[in-house]
Short mmCIF file of C-alpha atoms in Angstrom, two decimals:
data_model
loop_
_atom_site.label_atom_id
_atom_site.label_comp_id
_atom_site.label_asym_id
_atom_site.label_seq_id
_atom_site.Cartn_x
_atom_site.Cartn_y
_atom_site.Cartn_z
CA UNK D 1 -12.26 9.16 -14.17
CA UNK D 2 -14.47 11.31 -11.96
CA UNK D 3 -13.09 12.88 -8.80
CA UNK D 4 -14.39 11.26 -5.63
CA UNK D 5 -14.38 12.77 -2.16
CA UNK D 6 -14.05 9.25 -0.81
CA UNK D 7 -10.82 8.76 -2.76
CA UNK D 8 -9.38 12.20 -2.05
CA UNK D 9 -10.62 12.84 1.50
CA UNK D 10 -12.53 9.93 3.05
CA UNK D 11 -9.93 7.20 2.60
CA UNK D 12 -6.94 9.30 3.74
CA UNK D 13 -8.80 10.43 6.88
CA UNK D 14 -9.81 6.87 7.69
CA UNK D 15 -6.25 5.62 7.21
CA UNK D 16 -4.92 8.39 9.47
CA UNK D 17 -7.33 7.32 12.22
CA UNK D 18 -6.31 3.69 11.79
CA UNK D 19 -2.61 4.63 11.90
CA UNK D 20 -3.17 6.42 15.20
CA UNK D 21 -4.59 3.19 16.59
CA UNK D 22 -1.65 1.24 15.23
CA UNK D 23 0.68 3.60 17.08
CA UNK D 24 -0.87 2.32 20.29
CA UNK D 25 0.87 -1.01 19.66
CA UNK D 26 4.33 0.44 18.94
CA UNK D 27 7.25 1.65 21.01
CA UNK D 28 10.69 3.02 20.23
CA UNK D 29 12.17 -0.40 20.99
CA UNK D 30 10.38 -1.86 17.96
CA UNK D 31 12.25 0.48 15.60
CA UNK D 32 15.55 0.01 17.40
CA UNK D 33 15.29 -3.75 16.83
CA UNK D 34 14.83 -3.14 13.11
CA UNK D 35 17.92 -0.93 13.08
CA UNK D 36 19.87 -3.76 14.67
CA UNK D 37 18.51 -6.27 12.13
CA UNK D 38 18.17 -4.46 8.76
CA UNK D 39 17.80 -7.57 6.59
CA UNK D 40 13.95 -7.44 6.44
CA UNK D 41 14.10 -3.80 5.31
CA UNK D 42 16.58 -4.64 2.53
CA UNK D 43 14.44 -7.57 1.35
CA UNK D 44 11.33 -5.39 1.37
CA UNK D 45 13.00 -2.68 -0.71
CA UNK D 46 14.24 -5.25 -3.23
CA UNK D 47 10.70 -6.54 -3.57
CA UNK D 48 9.25 -3.06 -3.95
CA UNK D 49 11.78 -1.63 -6.39
CA UNK D 50 12.75 -4.71 -8.41
CA UNK D 51 9.94 -7.26 -8.30
CA UNK D 52 7.05 -4.78 -8.42
CA UNK D 53 8.31 -2.67 -11.39
CA UNK D 54 8.96 -5.89 -13.33
CA UNK D 55 5.36 -6.92 -12.68
CA UNK D 56 4.14 -3.45 -13.68
CA UNK D 57 5.92 -3.58 -17.04
CA UNK D 58 4.81 -7.19 -17.59
CA UNK D 59 1.15 -6.26 -17.07
CA UNK D 60 1.61 -3.16 -19.23
CA UNK D 61 2.55 -5.44 -22.13
CA UNK D 62 -1.04 -6.70 -22.08
CA UNK D 63 -2.20 -3.33 -23.47
CA UNK D 64 -0.25 -2.76 -26.70
CA UNK D 65 -3.01 -0.56 -28.15
CA UNK D 66 -3.38 1.72 -25.12
CA UNK D 67 -0.40 3.79 -24.05
CA UNK D 68 -2.43 5.32 -21.21
CA UNK D 69 -3.39 2.00 -19.63
CA UNK D 70 0.15 0.66 -19.98
CA UNK D 71 1.65 3.72 -18.32
CA UNK D 72 -1.04 3.59 -15.65
CA UNK D 73 0.09 0.18 -14.41
CA UNK D 74 3.76 1.25 -14.39
CA UNK D 75 2.79 4.39 -12.46
CA UNK D 76 1.13 2.24 -9.79
CA UNK D 77 4.34 0.19 -9.46
CA UNK D 78 6.45 3.35 -9.20
CA UNK D 79 4.46 4.83 -6.30
CA UNK D 80 5.25 4.13 -2.63
CA UNK D 81 3.50 1.63 -0.43
CA UNK D 82 0.03 2.69 0.60
CA UNK D 83 -0.60 3.74 4.17
CA UNK D 84 -3.30 1.07 4.28
CA UNK D 85 -0.51 -1.52 3.99
CA UNK D 86 0.42 -0.65 7.57
CA UNK D 87 -3.15 -1.17 8.75
CA UNK D 88 -3.46 -4.43 6.82
CA UNK D 89 -0.13 -5.63 8.22
CA UNK D 90 -1.47 -4.93 11.70
CA UNK D 91 -4.66 -6.87 10.96
CA UNK D 92 -2.64 -9.80 9.56
CA UNK D 93 -0.43 -9.86 12.70
CA UNK D 94 2.65 -8.84 10.75
CA UNK D 95 5.52 -6.62 11.90
CA UNK D 96 3.97 -3.13 12.02
CA UNK D 97 7.22 -1.33 12.84
CA UNK D 98 8.82 -2.91 9.75
CA UNK D 99 5.77 -1.93 7.67
CA UNK D 100 5.96 1.71 8.77
CA UNK D 101 9.70 1.78 8.09
CA UNK D 102 9.25 0.40 4.56
CA UNK D 103 6.41 2.84 3.85
CA UNK D 104 8.53 5.81 4.92
CA UNK D 105 11.58 4.71 2.89
CA UNK D 106 9.52 3.92 -0.22
CA UNK D 107 7.92 7.37 -0.02
CA UNK D 108 11.35 9.00 -0.01
CA UNK D 109 12.50 6.92 -2.97
CA UNK D 110 9.34 7.94 -4.85
CA UNK D 111 10.99 11.22 -5.87
CA UNK D 112 13.29 9.13 -8.07
CA UNK D 113 11.15 6.12 -8.94
CA UNK D 114 8.08 7.91 -10.36
CA UNK D 115 9.81 10.13 -12.95
CA UNK D 116 12.29 7.39 -13.88
CA UNK D 117 9.81 4.54 -14.37
CA UNK D 118 6.99 6.60 -15.89
CA UNK D 119 9.30 8.26 -18.41
CA UNK D 120 10.73 4.85 -19.25
CA UNK D 121 7.22 3.50 -19.82
CA UNK D 122 6.25 6.48 -22.00
CA UNK D 123 9.38 5.95 -24.09
CA UNK D 124 9.06 2.16 -24.19
CA UNK D 125 5.38 1.89 -25.04
CA UNK D 126 4.67 5.19 -26.76
CA UNK D 127 7.93 6.30 -28.31
CA UNK D 128 7.85 9.54 -26.36
CA UNK D 129 9.13 10.84 -23.05
CA UNK D 130 7.33 13.36 -20.90
CA UNK D 131 9.42 14.93 -18.17
CA UNK D 132 7.34 15.15 -15.03
CA UNK D 133 8.16 16.54 -11.64
CA UNK D 134 6.81 14.95 -8.49
CA UNK D 135 5.33 17.54 -6.10
CA UNK D 136 7.82 17.13 -3.24
CA UNK D 137 5.96 19.26 -0.72
CA UNK D 138 2.64 17.56 -1.39
CA UNK D 139 4.17 14.10 -1.07
CA UNK D 140 5.94 14.95 2.20
CA UNK D 141 2.73 16.39 3.65
CA UNK D 142 0.79 13.33 2.48
CA UNK D 143 3.24 11.00 4.18
CA UNK D 144 3.39 13.04 7.38
CA UNK D 145 -0.39 13.37 7.64
CA UNK D 146 -1.17 9.72 6.95
CA UNK D 147 1.72 7.89 8.61
CA UNK D 148 4.14 9.79 10.83
CA UNK D 149 1.88 12.13 12.81
CA UNK D 150 -0.89 9.56 13.56
CA UNK D 151 1.63 6.88 14.57
CA UNK D 152 3.47 9.31 16.84
CA UNK D 153 0.16 10.35 18.43
CA UNK D 154 -0.68 6.71 19.14
CA UNK D 155 2.77 6.00 20.52
CA UNK D 156 2.54 9.10 22.70
CA UNK D 157 -0.80 7.98 24.07
CA UNK D 158 0.65 4.58 24.88
CA UNK D 159 3.55 6.17 26.73
CA UNK D 160 1.75 8.93 28.63
CA UNK D 161 -1.70 7.34 29.08
CA UNK D 162 -1.00 3.59 29.20
CA UNK D 163 -4.26 2.72 30.96
CA UNK D 164 -6.37 4.36 28.26
CA UNK D 165 -4.21 2.89 25.50
CA UNK D 166 -4.58 -0.61 26.94
CA UNK D 167 -8.34 -0.21 27.19
CA UNK D 168 -8.90 0.83 23.57
CA UNK D 169 -6.22 -1.32 21.92
CA UNK D 170 -8.36 -4.53 21.67
CA UNK D 171 -10.95 -2.63 19.62
CA UNK D 172 -8.50 -1.23 17.09
CA UNK D 173 -8.39 -4.36 14.92
CA UNK D 174 -12.17 -4.65 14.67
CA UNK D 175 -12.62 -0.95 13.98
CA UNK D 176 -9.90 -0.92 11.31
CA UNK D 177 -11.34 -3.91 9.47
CA UNK D 178 -14.90 -2.54 9.52
CA UNK D 179 -13.84 0.94 8.43
CA UNK D 180 -11.80 -0.31 5.50
CA UNK D 181 -14.62 -2.58 4.33
CA UNK D 182 -17.16 0.26 4.49
CA UNK D 183 -14.89 2.57 2.52
CA UNK D 184 -14.21 -0.03 -0.16
CA UNK D 185 -17.94 -0.60 -0.60
CA UNK D 186 -18.64 3.15 -0.69
CA UNK D 187 -15.90 3.84 -3.25
CA UNK D 188 -17.16 0.95 -5.39
CA UNK D 189 -20.65 2.47 -5.39
CA UNK D 190 -19.49 5.98 -6.29
CA UNK D 191 -17.28 4.67 -9.12
CA UNK D 192 -19.90 2.16 -10.30
CA UNK D 193 -20.06 3.35 -13.92
CA UNK D 194 -16.30 3.49 -14.26
CA UNK D 195 -15.87 -0.02 -12.90
CA UNK D 196 -18.51 -1.46 -15.19
CA UNK D 197 -16.93 0.08 -18.29
CA UNK D 198 -13.34 -0.85 -17.57
CA UNK D 199 -13.50 -3.96 -15.42
CA UNK D 200 -13.62 -6.53 -18.27
CA UNK D 201 -10.37 -5.13 -19.66
CA UNK D 202 -8.51 -3.82 -16.63
CA UNK D 203 -9.93 -5.86 -13.74
CA UNK D 204 -8.17 -9.19 -14.44
CA UNK D 205 -4.87 -7.43 -15.15
CA UNK D 206 -5.04 -5.36 -11.95
CA UNK D 207 -6.02 -8.37 -9.85
CA UNK D 208 -3.21 -10.43 -11.40
CA UNK D 209 -0.66 -7.71 -10.70
CA UNK D 210 -1.60 -7.10 -7.07
CA UNK D 211 -1.93 -10.82 -6.30
CA UNK D 212 1.45 -11.55 -7.88
CA UNK D 213 3.02 -8.62 -6.01
CA UNK D 214 1.73 -9.69 -2.59
CA UNK D 215 2.45 -13.37 -3.21
CA UNK D 216 5.82 -12.65 -4.79
CA UNK D 217 6.86 -10.37 -1.94
CA UNK D 218 5.91 -13.02 0.60
CA UNK D 219 7.78 -15.72 -1.35
CA UNK D 220 10.86 -13.51 -1.72
CA UNK D 221 10.90 -12.92 2.03
CA UNK D 222 10.56 -16.61 2.88
CA UNK D 223 13.30 -17.58 0.41
CA UNK D 224 15.50 -14.91 2.00
CA UNK D 225 15.03 -16.57 5.39
CA UNK D 226 12.69 -14.07 7.03
CA UNK D 227 10.25 -15.28 9.67
CA UNK D 228 6.50 -15.52 9.11
CA UNK D 229 5.51 -12.10 10.49
CA UNK D 230 8.22 -10.27 8.54
CA UNK D 231 7.28 -12.19 5.37
CA UNK D 232 3.63 -11.19 5.73
CA UNK D 233 4.77 -7.59 6.12
CA UNK D 234 6.99 -7.64 3.03
CA UNK D 235 4.15 -9.14 0.97
CA UNK D 236 1.78 -6.37 2.05
CA UNK D 237 4.33 -3.63 1.47
CA UNK D 238 5.18 -4.85 -2.03
CA UNK D 239 1.58 -5.31 -3.17
CA UNK D 240 -0.50 -2.65 -1.40
CA UNK D 241 0.29 0.58 -3.25
CA UNK D 242 -0.56 4.23 -2.78
CA UNK D 243 -3.09 4.30 -5.61
CA UNK D 244 -4.44 7.65 -4.38
CA UNK D 245 -1.07 9.28 -5.12
CA UNK D 246 -0.96 7.53 -8.50
CA UNK D 247 -4.36 8.99 -9.37
CA UNK D 248 -3.26 12.49 -8.33
CA UNK D 249 -0.08 12.25 -10.43
CA UNK D 250 -2.03 10.98 -13.45
CA UNK D 251 -4.62 13.74 -13.26
CA UNK D 252 -2.38 16.68 -12.36
CA UNK D 253 1.11 15.96 -13.71
CA UNK D 254 0.32 13.81 -16.74
CA UNK D 255 -3.07 15.46 -17.37
CA UNK D 256 -4.49 12.07 -18.33
CA UNK D 257 -7.69 10.66 -16.80
CA UNK D 258 -7.03 7.47 -18.77
CA UNK D 259 -3.73 6.88 -16.94
CA UNK D 260 -5.61 7.24 -13.65
CA UNK D 261 -8.05 4.42 -14.44
CA UNK D 262 -5.61 1.50 -13.85
CA UNK D 263 -4.61 3.10 -10.55
CA UNK D 264 -8.24 3.32 -9.46
CA UNK D 265 -8.87 -0.30 -10.47
CA UNK D 266 -5.73 -1.48 -8.68
CA UNK D 267 -6.62 0.58 -5.62
CA UNK D 268 -9.93 -1.23 -5.27
CA UNK D 269 -8.91 -4.77 -6.24
CA UNK D 270 -5.69 -4.92 -4.22
CA UNK D 271 -7.81 -5.38 -1.10
CA UNK D 272 -9.03 -8.76 -2.39
CA UNK D 273 -5.67 -10.59 -2.04
CA UNK D 274 -4.72 -8.32 0.88
CA UNK D 275 -7.72 -9.36 2.97
CA UNK D 276 -7.06 -12.99 2.01
CA UNK D 277 -3.58 -12.56 3.51
CA UNK D 278 -5.14 -10.96 6.61
CA UNK D 279 -7.35 -14.02 7.17
CA UNK D 280 -4.61 -16.56 6.42
CA UNK D 281 -1.91 -14.58 8.21
CA UNK D 282 -3.83 -14.25 11.47
CA UNK D 283 -4.40 -18.02 11.55
CA UNK D 284 -0.81 -18.87 10.62
CA UNK D 285 0.68 -16.52 13.22
CA UNK D 286 -1.72 -17.83 15.88
CA UNK D 287 -0.69 -21.42 15.09
CA UNK D 288 2.99 -20.48 15.20
CA UNK D 289 2.60 -18.72 18.54
CA UNK D 290 0.65 -21.69 19.92
CA UNK D 291 3.44 -24.06 18.89
CA UNK D 292 6.06 -21.77 20.43
CA UNK D 293 4.06 -21.75 23.69
CA UNK D 294 3.77 -25.51 23.61
CA UNK D 295 -0.03 -25.44 23.43
#
């Protein structure tokens, strides 16, 4: 897999800008409510660290002749939620404060989940174990730069410049959607050769995994009794992964471009079911709010 500035620089910068806009919609009270009602967080973590790894290993079984591809799908499942899950949750009218909370917690658990699951996959599928060490400082900086700092900036703007925040807030959703679409198209163009070579083999598996993760997370939340907005959030957080981090780990810690290919494929195709949820979620939440208002 060839390095891409769009993957390594463009997408993270865009997500950071979007997260700043999302912060405009949040206040400390949103997070306090989650602390008072932790059930959605628990359900989200169960989905992310039980359902998603099971799906990763199940998809890995489809590649008995390729250890690298099998490990690649498990690596994707072991990584934390992608920062774009927060933006997509916002677009789908989910619970953004819950999404940010789950992203932060999953990033902290990553220090355990990546070495554990990847070593298990290497042993299970290849008969060997490679001990890897997740770069703690790099991961913390990645999380802070993409999630915490931009959200805090947006929240600060809302608190100290409410007039300006109110004026720009209606444009955030449109800007976020357009920016993500442009980046997906640009990344697809730059990785055109890679996608053509690997899509027939990896594309259906990646699309199956991300669709099952988002749908399974949503179903798990509904069965657990969560409301519609929280269920949309859990689905996004379970299925939308930090594929950029997975690519970095594959290239730098495992020294395997082949392991990075499933992560790249997943990182592009996960937006297909995610944007479907955005469209359906916005309509469903609007209908629910209309019924609650008696319209």
